[in-house]
Tab-separated table of C-alpha atoms in Angstrom:
chain	number	residue	atom	x	y	z
A	1	MET	CA	0.000	0.000	0.000
A	2	ILE	CA	1.295	3.481	-0.746
A	3	LYS	CA	0.089	6.399	1.328
A	4	ARG	CA	0.755	10.108	1.022
A	5	LEU	CA	2.370	11.838	4.002
A	6	LEU	CA	3.125	15.559	3.973
A	7	GLY	CA	3.460	15.534	0.204
A	8	SER	CA	5.905	12.607	0.180
A	9	ILE	CA	5.366	9.013	-0.736
A	10	VAL	CA	5.762	6.540	2.084
A	11	TYR	CA	5.953	2.831	1.341
A	12	GLN	CA	3.995	1.087	4.048
A	13	MET	CA	2.750	-2.399	4.664
A	14	PRO	CA	-1.062	-2.590	4.762
A	15	LEU	CA	-2.387	-2.143	8.291
A	16	SER	CA	-4.198	-5.484	8.108
A	17	VAL	CA	-0.892	-7.341	7.607
A	18	VAL	CA	0.916	-8.211	10.832
A	19	GLN	CA	4.283	-8.893	9.246
A	20	ASP	CA	7.031	-6.465	10.110
A	21	LEU	CA	10.055	-5.426	8.107
A	22	LYS	CA	13.168	-6.661	9.896
A	23	LEU	CA	16.554	-5.096	9.209
A	24	PHE	CA	19.927	-6.292	10.454
A	25	VAL	CA	21.563	-4.057	13.048
A	26	GLU	CA	24.914	-4.741	14.636
A	27	PRO	CA	24.363	-5.703	18.315
A	28	GLY	CA	26.199	-2.630	19.588
A	29	ALA	CA	24.069	-0.365	17.417
A	30	SER	CA	20.909	-1.955	18.776
A	31	SER	CA	22.008	-1.220	22.338
A	32	ILE	CA	22.931	2.398	21.539
A	33	LEU	CA	19.752	2.985	19.545
A	34	LYS	CA	17.626	1.617	22.366
A	35	LYS	CA	19.200	4.071	24.832
A	36	VAL	CA	18.951	7.012	22.442
A	37	SER	CA	15.379	6.138	21.459
A	38	GLN	CA	14.276	5.877	25.097
A	39	PHE	CA	15.932	9.198	25.924
A	40	LEU	CA	14.400	11.044	22.950
A	41	SER	CA	10.987	9.508	23.552
A	42	GLY	CA	11.162	10.504	27.224
A	43	GLN	CA	11.935	14.073	26.161
A	44	GLY	CA	9.060	14.073	23.646
A	45	ILE	CA	11.447	14.665	20.732
A	46	LYS	CA	10.403	13.439	17.267
A	47	ALA	CA	13.380	11.685	15.668
A	48	TYR	CA	14.224	9.824	12.469
A	49	LEU	CA	17.033	7.462	11.521
A	50	ILE	CA	18.221	8.872	8.208
A	51	GLY	CA	20.645	8.669	5.344
A	52	GLY	CA	23.591	6.317	5.165
A	53	PHE	CA	22.610	4.407	8.293
A	54	VAL	CA	19.289	3.376	6.740
A	55	ARG	CA	20.983	2.623	3.402
A	56	ASP	CA	23.597	0.439	5.080
A	57	MET	CA	20.948	-1.495	7.033
A	58	LEU	CA	19.069	-2.204	3.796
A	59	LEU	CA	22.340	-3.406	2.233
A	60	LYS	CA	23.135	-5.464	5.365
A	61	ARG	CA	26.398	-3.560	5.816
A	62	GLN	CA	27.910	-3.012	9.222
A	63	THR	CA	28.461	0.595	10.175
A	64	GLU	CA	29.549	2.537	13.217
A	65	ASP	CA	27.873	5.743	12.042
A	66	ILE	CA	24.283	6.480	13.012
A	67	ASP	CA	22.490	9.512	11.587
A	68	ILE	CA	19.460	10.951	13.393
A	69	ALA	CA	17.384	13.990	12.430
A	70	VAL	CA	15.425	15.562	15.278
A	71	ALA	CA	12.552	18.027	15.413
A	72	ALA	CA	14.466	20.094	17.969
A	73	ASP	CA	17.778	21.908	18.371
A	74	ALA	CA	20.152	19.093	17.394
A	75	LEU	CA	23.114	20.656	19.181
A	76	GLU	CA	21.264	20.747	22.497
A	77	VAL	CA	19.843	17.266	21.931
A	78	ALA	CA	23.305	15.837	21.152
A	79	LYS	CA	24.748	17.370	24.345
A	80	LYS	CA	21.956	15.858	26.437
A	81	VAL	CA	22.186	12.455	24.734
A	82	ALA	CA	25.963	12.377	25.265
A	83	LYS	CA	25.451	12.993	28.962
A	84	ALA	CA	22.605	10.451	29.226
A	85	ILE	CA	24.516	7.594	27.570
A	86	GLY	CA	27.994	8.424	28.838
A	87	GLY	CA	29.318	9.595	25.489
A	88	LYS	CA	31.252	12.635	24.321
A	89	TYR	CA	29.694	15.594	22.533
A	90	VAL	CA	31.441	17.046	19.456
A	91	LEU	CA	30.206	20.137	17.615
A	92	LEU	CA	30.392	19.394	13.880
A	93	ASP	CA	28.629	22.328	12.240
A	94	GLU	CA	27.006	25.101	14.238
A	95	ALA	CA	25.515	26.887	11.218
A	96	ASN	CA	23.777	23.729	9.979
A	97	GLN	CA	22.926	22.473	13.476
A	98	ILE	CA	24.894	19.210	13.405
A	99	GLY	CA	26.356	17.669	16.534
A	100	ARG	CA	27.980	14.307	17.153
A	101	VAL	CA	27.935	11.939	20.096
A	102	VAL	CA	30.911	9.597	20.309
A	103	ALA	CA	30.031	6.567	22.410
A	104	HIS	CA	31.555	3.321	23.644
A	105	GLU	CA	35.175	4.501	23.523
A	106	GLY	CA	34.852	5.874	20.013
A	107	LYS	CA	33.261	2.794	18.472
A	108	TRP	CA	29.990	4.593	17.671
A	109	GLU	CA	29.402	8.015	16.191
A	110	ILE	CA	25.848	9.324	16.310
A	111	ASP	CA	25.316	12.460	14.238
A	112	PHE	CA	22.316	14.601	15.133
A	113	SER	CA	20.918	17.162	12.725
A	114	THR	CA	17.972	19.490	13.084
A	115	LEU	CA	15.102	18.673	10.733
A	116	ARG	CA	14.802	21.252	7.972
A	117	GLY	CA	11.005	21.491	7.783
A	118	SER	CA	9.098	18.196	7.622
A	119	ILE	CA	10.922	14.898	7.145
A	120	ALA	CA	9.953	15.055	3.447
A	121	ASP	CA	11.464	18.564	3.186
A	122	ASP	CA	14.615	17.381	4.932
A	123	LEU	CA	15.054	14.359	2.661
A	124	ALA	CA	14.534	16.572	-0.409
A	125	GLN	CA	17.717	18.435	0.565
A	126	ARG	CA	19.880	15.316	0.579
A	127	ASP	CA	22.233	14.462	-2.249
A	128	PHE	CA	21.391	10.947	-3.469
A	129	THR	CA	18.128	9.016	-3.458
A	130	ILE	CA	19.802	6.112	-1.652
A	131	ASP	CA	20.578	8.497	1.205
A	132	ALA	CA	17.152	10.182	1.165
A	133	LEU	CA	15.625	7.429	3.309
A	134	ALA	CA	14.256	7.713	6.839
A	135	ILE	CA	12.752	5.604	9.612
A	136	ASP	CA	10.609	7.116	12.352
A	137	LEU	CA	12.555	6.169	15.489
A	138	ASN	CA	9.368	6.238	17.574
A	139	GLN	CA	7.869	3.444	15.467
A	140	VAL	CA	10.807	1.062	15.767
A	141	THR	CA	11.155	-2.019	17.929
A	142	LEU	CA	14.749	-2.991	18.665
A	143	ALA	CA	15.616	-6.644	19.136
A	144	GLU	CA	19.041	-8.296	19.544
A	145	GLU	CA	20.332	-7.732	16.027
A	146	GLN	CA	17.188	-6.507	14.326
A	147	LEU	CA	15.312	-3.316	13.845
A	148	VAL	CA	11.628	-4.135	13.402
A	149	LEU	CA	9.544	-1.487	11.670
A	150	ARG	CA	6.473	-1.008	9.554
A	151	GLU	CA	7.675	1.627	7.110
A	152	ILE	CA	10.629	3.311	5.486
A	153	ILE	CA	10.059	6.862	4.339
A	154	ASP	CA	11.318	6.889	0.754
A	155	PRO	CA	9.985	9.848	-1.249
A	156	PHE	CA	12.539	9.569	-4.082
A	157	GLY	CA	12.718	5.831	-4.825
A	158	GLY	CA	15.971	5.153	-2.981
A	159	LYS	CA	15.063	1.540	-2.135
A	160	LYS	CA	14.455	0.785	-5.807
A	161	ASP	CA	17.755	2.462	-6.711
A	162	LEU	CA	19.550	0.288	-4.137
A	163	ARG	CA	18.022	-2.864	-5.642
A	164	GLN	CA	19.081	-1.711	-9.119
A	165	LYS	CA	22.543	-0.637	-7.890
A	166	ARG	CA	21.938	2.841	-9.249
A	167	ILE	CA	23.047	6.198	-7.833
A	168	ARG	CA	20.759	9.132	-8.660
A	169	VAL	CA	20.702	12.659	-7.308
A	170	VAL	CA	17.623	13.869	-5.501
A	171	SER	CA	17.784	17.183	-7.352
A	172	GLU	CA	19.652	18.421	-10.381
A	173	ALA	CA	20.914	21.255	-8.185
A	174	ALA	CA	22.888	18.766	-6.038
A	175	PHE	CA	26.246	19.054	-7.837
A	176	PRO	CA	26.305	22.785	-8.640
A	177	SER	CA	25.436	23.578	-5.013
A	178	ASP	CA	28.136	21.210	-3.653
A	179	PRO	CA	30.693	19.805	-6.141
A	180	LEU	CA	32.195	17.534	-3.439
A	181	ARG	CA	29.119	15.354	-3.806
A	182	LEU	CA	30.737	13.897	-6.929
A	183	LEU	CA	33.411	12.390	-4.690
A	184	ARG	CA	30.733	10.918	-2.408
A	185	ALA	CA	29.103	9.262	-5.421
A	186	VAL	CA	32.336	7.456	-6.227
A	187	ARG	CA	32.697	6.321	-2.613
A	188	LEU	CA	29.173	4.881	-2.497
């Protein structure tokens, strides 16, 4: 079933189906995500797993980088999360509201960014369709090595591009606005 959400397309399993989508998550990531999710939920902060972390889970790749977009001041959120989970806060980009939490003796890096409008608006500003993916952290169940969810927000067909091993830009303005994105395309 496809439903419209804030002008974006969200691929969602029909509500009558009880099957869940299960994605592999490294055990350490599951533990960290559980702590972060509980903290953000307790603070009433809307949060999404985004970008490369979602892509890597779909590809069953291990990663030590977790990207989270929050509907709050990401710099303040990152400071509070670092304190709550015993990590270290690192300011990455004050102008763009990006902060990092380094946890478990540097094994995990959790980058927090402030949502730029709705989640659909935020994903529209990303470079490649395979990185313009999101998962609502409040709708996730974390098991040992699995992330169980009902939907992946995918307004630009990133999942299809992953299956077809294709890299596409979200917008034709991606390269003129940031030529370094060409280097990222090669790395992907």
